[in-house]
Every structure is written in structure tokens, then in C-alpha cells.
JSON list of C-alpha atoms and ligand atoms in Angstrom, two decimals:
[
{"chain": "A", "resi": 377, "resn": "UNK", "atom": "CA", "xyz": [28.53, -57.65, 19.64]},
{"chain": "A", "resi": 378, "resn": "UNK", "atom": "CA", "xyz": [28.90, -53.98, 18.66]},
{"chain": "A", "resi": 379, "resn": "UNK", "atom": "CA", "xyz": [29.74, -54.95, 15.08]},
{"chain": "A", "resi": 380, "resn": "UNK", "atom": "CA", "xyz": [26.73, -57.27, 14.86]},
{"chain": "A", "resi": 381, "resn": "UNK", "atom": "CA", "xyz": [24.41, -54.61, 16.29]},
{"chain": "A", "resi": 382, "resn": "UNK", "atom": "CA", "xyz": [25.74, -52.06, 13.77]},
{"chain": "A", "resi": 383, "resn": "UNK", "atom": "CA", "xyz": [25.07, -54.46, 10.89]},
{"chain": "A", "resi": 384, "resn": "UNK", "atom": "CA", "xyz": [21.54, -55.19, 12.16]},
{"chain": "A", "resi": 385, "resn": "UNK", "atom": "CA", "xyz": [20.86, -51.46, 12.60]},
{"chain": "A", "resi": 386, "resn": "UNK", "atom": "CA", "xyz": [22.08, -50.77, 9.05]},
{"chain": "A", "resi": 387, "resn": "UNK", "atom": "CA", "xyz": [19.87, -53.54, 7.63]},
{"chain": "A", "resi": 388, "resn": "UNK", "atom": "CA", "xyz": [16.73, -52.50, 9.54]},
{"chain": "A", "resi": 389, "resn": "UNK", "atom": "CA", "xyz": [17.17, -48.73, 9.75]},
{"chain": "A", "resi": 390, "resn": "UNK", "atom": "CA", "xyz": [16.32, -49.04, 13.46]},
{"chain": "A", "resi": 391, "resn": "UNK", "atom": "CA", "xyz": [18.35, -48.40, 16.62]},
{"chain": "A", "resi": 392, "resn": "UNK", "atom": "CA", "xyz": [18.68, -51.02, 19.34]},
{"chain": "A", "resi": 393, "resn": "UNK", "atom": "CA", "xyz": [19.89, -50.60, 22.94]},
{"chain": "A", "resi": 394, "resn": "UNK", "atom": "CA", "xyz": [19.25, -54.12, 24.21]},
{"chain": "A", "resi": 395, "resn": "UNK", "atom": "CA", "xyz": [19.76, -57.70, 23.16]},
{"chain": "A", "resi": 396, "resn": "UNK", "atom": "CA", "xyz": [18.67, -61.06, 24.52]},
{"chain": "A", "resi": 397, "resn": "UNK", "atom": "CA", "xyz": [20.81, -64.10, 23.80]},
{"chain": "A", "resi": 398, "resn": "UNK", "atom": "CA", "xyz": [19.11, -67.50, 23.73]},
{"chain": "A", "resi": 399, "resn": "UNK", "atom": "CA", "xyz": [21.14, -70.69, 23.57]},
{"chain": "A", "resi": 400, "resn": "UNK", "atom": "CA", "xyz": [19.42, -73.85, 22.27]},
{"chain": "A", "resi": 401, "resn": "UNK", "atom": "CA", "xyz": [21.86, -76.66, 22.98]},
{"chain": "A", "resi": 402, "resn": "UNK", "atom": "CA", "xyz": [19.87, -79.18, 20.97]},
{"chain": "A", "resi": 403, "resn": "UNK", "atom": "CA", "xyz": [16.29, -80.04, 19.98]},
{"chain": "A", "resi": 404, "resn": "UNK", "atom": "CA", "xyz": [15.26, -80.40, 23.62]},
{"chain": "A", "resi": 405, "resn": "UNK", "atom": "CA", "xyz": [15.77, -76.70, 24.23]},
{"chain": "A", "resi": 406, "resn": "UNK", "atom": "CA", "xyz": [12.81, -74.62, 23.12]},
{"chain": "A", "resi": 407, "resn": "UNK", "atom": "CA", "xyz": [10.81, -71.47, 23.80]},
{"chain": "A", "resi": 408, "resn": "UNK", "atom": "CA", "xyz": [7.11, -71.50, 24.60]},
{"chain": "A", "resi": 409, "resn": "UNK", "atom": "CA", "xyz": [4.31, -69.34, 23.27]},
{"chain": "A", "resi": 410, "resn": "UNK", "atom": "CA", "xyz": [4.63, -65.66, 24.07]},
{"chain": "A", "resi": 411, "resn": "UNK", "atom": "CA", "xyz": [4.54, -62.16, 22.66]},
{"chain": "A", "resi": 412, "resn": "UNK", "atom": "CA", "xyz": [7.34, -59.70, 23.19]},
{"chain": "A", "resi": 413, "resn": "UNK", "atom": "CA", "xyz": [4.90, -57.30, 24.78]},
{"chain": "A", "resi": 414, "resn": "UNK", "atom": "CA", "xyz": [6.66, -56.12, 27.91]},
{"chain": "A", "resi": 415, "resn": "UNK", "atom": "CA", "xyz": [5.68, -52.50, 28.67]},
{"chain": "A", "resi": 416, "resn": "UNK", "atom": "CA", "xyz": [9.29, -51.31, 28.41]},
{"chain": "A", "resi": 417, "resn": "UNK", "atom": "CA", "xyz": [9.33, -52.29, 24.71]},
{"chain": "A", "resi": 418, "resn": "UNK", "atom": "CA", "xyz": [6.55, -49.85, 23.85]},
{"chain": "A", "resi": 419, "resn": "UNK", "atom": "CA", "xyz": [3.40, -50.46, 21.79]},
{"chain": "A", "resi": 420, "resn": "UNK", "atom": "CA", "xyz": [4.81, -51.38, 18.39]},
{"chain": "A", "resi": 421, "resn": "UNK", "atom": "CA", "xyz": [8.31, -52.66, 19.02]},
{"chain": "A", "resi": 422, "resn": "UNK", "atom": "CA", "xyz": [10.74, -53.47, 16.24]},
{"chain": "A", "resi": 423, "resn": "UNK", "atom": "CA", "xyz": [12.49, -56.69, 17.19]},
{"chain": "A", "resi": 424, "resn": "UNK", "atom": "CA", "xyz": [15.31, -58.00, 15.04]},
{"chain": "A", "resi": 425, "resn": "UNK", "atom": "CA", "xyz": [16.05, -61.66, 15.60]},
{"chain": "A", "resi": 426, "resn": "UNK", "atom": "CA", "xyz": [19.35, -63.05, 14.31]},
{"chain": "A", "resi": 427, "resn": "UNK", "atom": "CA", "xyz": [19.76, -66.82, 14.10]},
{"chain": "A", "resi": 428, "resn": "UNK", "atom": "CA", "xyz": [23.15, -68.50, 14.23]},
{"chain": "A", "resi": 429, "resn": "UNK", "atom": "CA", "xyz": [23.85, -72.22, 14.01]},
{"chain": "A", "resi": 430, "resn": "UNK", "atom": "CA", "xyz": [21.34, -75.00, 13.51]},
{"chain": "A", "resi": 431, "resn": "UNK", "atom": "CA", "xyz": [18.16, -74.24, 11.55]},
{"chain": "A", "resi": 432, "resn": "UNK", "atom": "CA", "xyz": [15.04, -74.42, 13.74]},
{"chain": "A", "resi": 433, "resn": "UNK", "atom": "CA", "xyz": [11.33, -74.18, 13.14]},
{"chain": "A", "resi": 434, "resn": "UNK", "atom": "CA", "xyz": [9.63, -71.00, 14.34]},
{"chain": "A", "resi": 435, "resn": "UNK", "atom": "CA", "xyz": [5.85, -70.69, 14.65]},
{"chain": "A", "resi": 436, "resn": "UNK", "atom": "CA", "xyz": [3.39, -67.80, 14.88]},
{"chain": "A", "resi": 437, "resn": "UNK", "atom": "CA", "xyz": [-0.20, -68.14, 16.02]},
{"chain": "A", "resi": 438, "resn": "UNK", "atom": "CA", "xyz": [-2.90, -65.47, 16.08]},
{"chain": "A", "resi": 439, "resn": "UNK", "atom": "CA", "xyz": [-3.85, -64.34, 19.58]},
{"chain": "A", "resi": 440, "resn": "UNK", "atom": "CA", "xyz": [-7.56, -64.45, 18.75]},
{"chain": "A", "resi": 441, "resn": "UNK", "atom": "CA", "xyz": [-7.48, -67.81, 16.99]},
{"chain": "A", "resi": 442, "resn": "UNK", "atom": "CA", "xyz": [-4.77, -70.20, 18.04]},
{"chain": "A", "resi": 443, "resn": "UNK", "atom": "CA", "xyz": [-5.56, -72.48, 15.09]},
{"chain": "A", "resi": 444, "resn": "UNK", "atom": "CA", "xyz": [-4.41, -69.72, 12.73]},
{"chain": "A", "resi": 445, "resn": "UNK", "atom": "CA", "xyz": [-0.70, -70.47, 12.49]},
{"chain": "A", "resi": 446, "resn": "UNK", "atom": "CA", "xyz": [2.20, -70.13, 10.20]},
{"chain": "A", "resi": 447, "resn": "UNK", "atom": "CA", "xyz": [5.63, -71.64, 10.39]},
{"chain": "A", "resi": 448, "resn": "UNK", "atom": "CA", "xyz": [9.00, -70.84, 9.01]},
{"chain": "A", "resi": 449, "resn": "UNK", "atom": "CA", "xyz": [12.50, -72.18, 9.30]},
{"chain": "A", "resi": 450, "resn": "UNK", "atom": "CA", "xyz": [15.04, -69.83, 10.82]},
{"chain": "A", "resi": 451, "resn": "UNK", "atom": "CA", "xyz": [18.26, -70.67, 9.05]},
{"chain": "A", "resi": 452, "resn": "UNK", "atom": "CA", "xyz": [21.81, -69.80, 9.99]},
{"chain": "A", "resi": 453, "resn": "UNK", "atom": "CA", "xyz": [22.53, -66.09, 9.48]},
{"chain": "A", "resi": 454, "resn": "UNK", "atom": "CA", "xyz": [18.88, -65.20, 8.90]},
{"chain": "A", "resi": 455, "resn": "UNK", "atom": "CA", "xyz": [17.34, -62.03, 10.30]},
{"chain": "A", "resi": 456, "resn": "UNK", "atom": "CA", "xyz": [13.65, -62.05, 11.24]},
{"chain": "A", "resi": 457, "resn": "UNK", "atom": "CA", "xyz": [12.10, -58.61, 11.74]},
{"chain": "A", "resi": 458, "resn": "UNK", "atom": "CA", "xyz": [8.97, -58.38, 13.88]},
{"chain": "A", "resi": 459, "resn": "UNK", "atom": "CA", "xyz": [7.42, -54.93, 13.85]},
{"chain": "A", "resi": 460, "resn": "UNK", "atom": "CA", "xyz": [4.17, -52.97, 13.84]},
{"chain": "A", "resi": 461, "resn": "UNK", "atom": "CA", "xyz": [1.27, -54.93, 15.32]},
{"chain": "A", "resi": 462, "resn": "UNK", "atom": "CA", "xyz": [3.09, -58.28, 15.33]},
{"chain": "A", "resi": 463, "resn": "UNK", "atom": "CA", "xyz": [3.34, -58.48, 19.12]},
{"chain": "A", "resi": 464, "resn": "UNK", "atom": "CA", "xyz": [-0.21, -57.27, 19.80]},
{"chain": "A", "resi": 465, "resn": "UNK", "atom": "CA", "xyz": [-1.87, -59.77, 17.41]},
{"chain": "A", "resi": 466, "resn": "UNK", "atom": "CA", "xyz": [0.48, -62.76, 17.40]},
{"chain": "A", "resi": 467, "resn": "UNK", "atom": "CA", "xyz": [2.36, -65.08, 19.67]},
{"chain": "A", "resi": 468, "resn": "UNK", "atom": "CA", "xyz": [5.48, -66.93, 18.65]},
{"chain": "A", "resi": 469, "resn": "UNK", "atom": "CA", "xyz": [7.34, -70.03, 19.81]},
{"chain": "A", "resi": 470, "resn": "UNK", "atom": "CA", "xyz": [10.32, -72.17, 18.99]},
{"chain": "A", "resi": 471, "resn": "UNK", "atom": "CA", "xyz": [9.17, -75.76, 19.50]},
{"chain": "A", "resi": 472, "resn": "UNK", "atom": "CA", "xyz": [11.20, -78.74, 20.59]},
{"chain": "A", "resi": 473, "resn": "UNK", "atom": "CA", "xyz": [12.20, -81.20, 17.91]},
{"chain": "A", "resi": 474, "resn": "UNK", "atom": "CA", "xyz": [13.05, -84.89, 18.11]},
{"chain": "A", "resi": 475, "resn": "UNK", "atom": "CA", "xyz": [15.32, -84.55, 15.08]},
{"chain": "A", "resi": 476, "resn": "UNK", "atom": "CA", "xyz": [19.00, -84.43, 15.88]},
{"chain": "A", "resi": 477, "resn": "UNK", "atom": "CA", "xyz": [19.92, -80.76, 15.68]},
{"chain": "A", "resi": 478, "resn": "UNK", "atom": "CA", "xyz": [23.09, -78.93, 16.58]},
{"chain": "A", "resi": 479, "resn": "UNK", "atom": "CA", "xyz": [23.40, -75.87, 18.77]},
{"chain": "A", "resi": 480, "resn": "UNK", "atom": "CA", "xyz": [21.63, -72.65, 17.85]},
{"chain": "A", "resi": 481, "resn": "UNK", "atom": "CA", "xyz": [22.16, -69.16, 19.19]},
{"chain": "A", "resi": 482, "resn": "UNK", "atom": "CA", "xyz": [19.54, -66.48, 18.77]},
{"chain": "A", "resi": 483, "resn": "UNK", "atom": "CA", "xyz": [20.09, -62.77, 19.35]},
{"chain": "A", "resi": 484, "resn": "UNK", "atom": "CA", "xyz": [17.01, -60.57, 19.59]},
{"chain": "A", "resi": 485, "resn": "UNK", "atom": "CA", "xyz": [17.76, -56.87, 19.37]},
{"chain": "A", "resi": 486, "resn": "UNK", "atom": "CA", "xyz": [15.23, -54.50, 20.91]},
{"chain": "A", "resi": 487, "resn": "UNK", "atom": "CA", "xyz": [14.83, -50.92, 22.01]},
{"chain": "A", "resi": 488, "resn": "UNK", "atom": "CA", "xyz": [14.17, -50.90, 25.75]},
{"chain": "A", "resi": 489, "resn": "UNK", "atom": "CA", "xyz": [12.63, -47.68, 27.10]},
{"chain": "A", "resi": 490, "resn": "UNK", "atom": "CA", "xyz": [14.15, -46.57, 30.39]},
{"chain": "B", "resi": 1787, "resn": "AKG", "atom": "O1", "xyz": [15.02, -68.13, 19.50]},
{"chain": "B", "resi": 1787, "resn": "AKG", "atom": "C1", "xyz": [14.18, -67.51, 18.84]},
{"chain": "B", "resi": 1787, "resn": "AKG", "atom": "O2", "xyz": [14.20, -67.48, 17.60]},
{"chain": "B", "resi": 1787, "resn": "AKG", "atom": "C2", "xyz": [13.08, -66.76, 19.55]},
{"chain": "B", "resi": 1787, "resn": "AKG", "atom": "C3", "xyz": [13.50, -66.02, 20.75]},
{"chain": "B", "resi": 1787, "resn": "AKG", "atom": "C4", "xyz": [12.41, -65.18, 21.31]},
{"chain": "B", "resi": 1787, "resn": "AKG", "atom": "O3", "xyz": [11.27, -65.25, 20.91]},
{"chain": "B", "resi": 1787, "resn": "AKG", "atom": "C5", "xyz": [12.71, -64.22, 22.37]},
{"chain": "B", "resi": 1787, "resn": "AKG", "atom": "O4", "xyz": [13.85, -64.14, 22.85]},
{"chain": "B", "resi": 1787, "resn": "AKG", "atom": "O5", "xyz": [11.79, -63.48, 22.77]},
{"chain": "B", "resi": 1788, "resn": "MN", "atom": "MN1", "xyz": [10.05, -63.55, 21.59]}
]
């Protein structure tokens, strides 16, 4: 985990002191709409999200207009950076899929203020 964090810090030029690990066993596992806006992350958090394993669809929607969406596929070994105003203006989700998909692990690195 230390080696992965170091690599992510080198790529983003940002320091991280916390990580969440999400395991999606198959297409029935998902994550609902939310923003990473917990107070301990600060106002404009940099969140680096590393995907490992099965590709999955990831969706953003604007907080003020839920019809305003965009989607992307998070492939194996991809790194999604969410920064600036992303969490204050957008929500994100990882929907279920009925397609047969293998296991995916997601690591989201954050800076958590004590
Ligand atoms: O699994 C993902 O790509 C998203 C995870 C996520 O949004 C989170 O842990 O806050
Ligand atoms: Mn999130």
C-alpha cells in the first residue's frame, strides 16, 4: 500500500494520509450517488481514485441539474483525479450492471484533516 500511495503521490503531486478500499464483487455491487464532501476532507479536496480489476461505468451528475450527466469507464490501472470544485458541484456513482463483470477493487486516496 505504501508503494501504491507513493506512485499516486508522484503522479498527482499531492500528499495523501488516508485511503478507502471498495470491493465490487460483481455487477450487483455498486455505489450510490454522493459527493466526497465530508468536513474532514476540506473545501476543495483532491481525491485520487485508482481502479483495479474489471472495468466499470462511473457517472457524474451536476448537483443543480441531475439531468446533466457524464459517464466514463474506469479501466484497470486507471487513476481518476477529482479536485477543485468537483465535490461541491457534482455527485458521482458507480451503478450496478447486469453484464457479467469480474471483481473490481477501488482505492480512493484522500487527505483527511485531523
Ligand atoms: O469505486 C469507485 O470508483 C468510487 C468510489 C467512491 O466514490 C468513494 O469511495 O467515495
Ligand atoms: Mn466518492
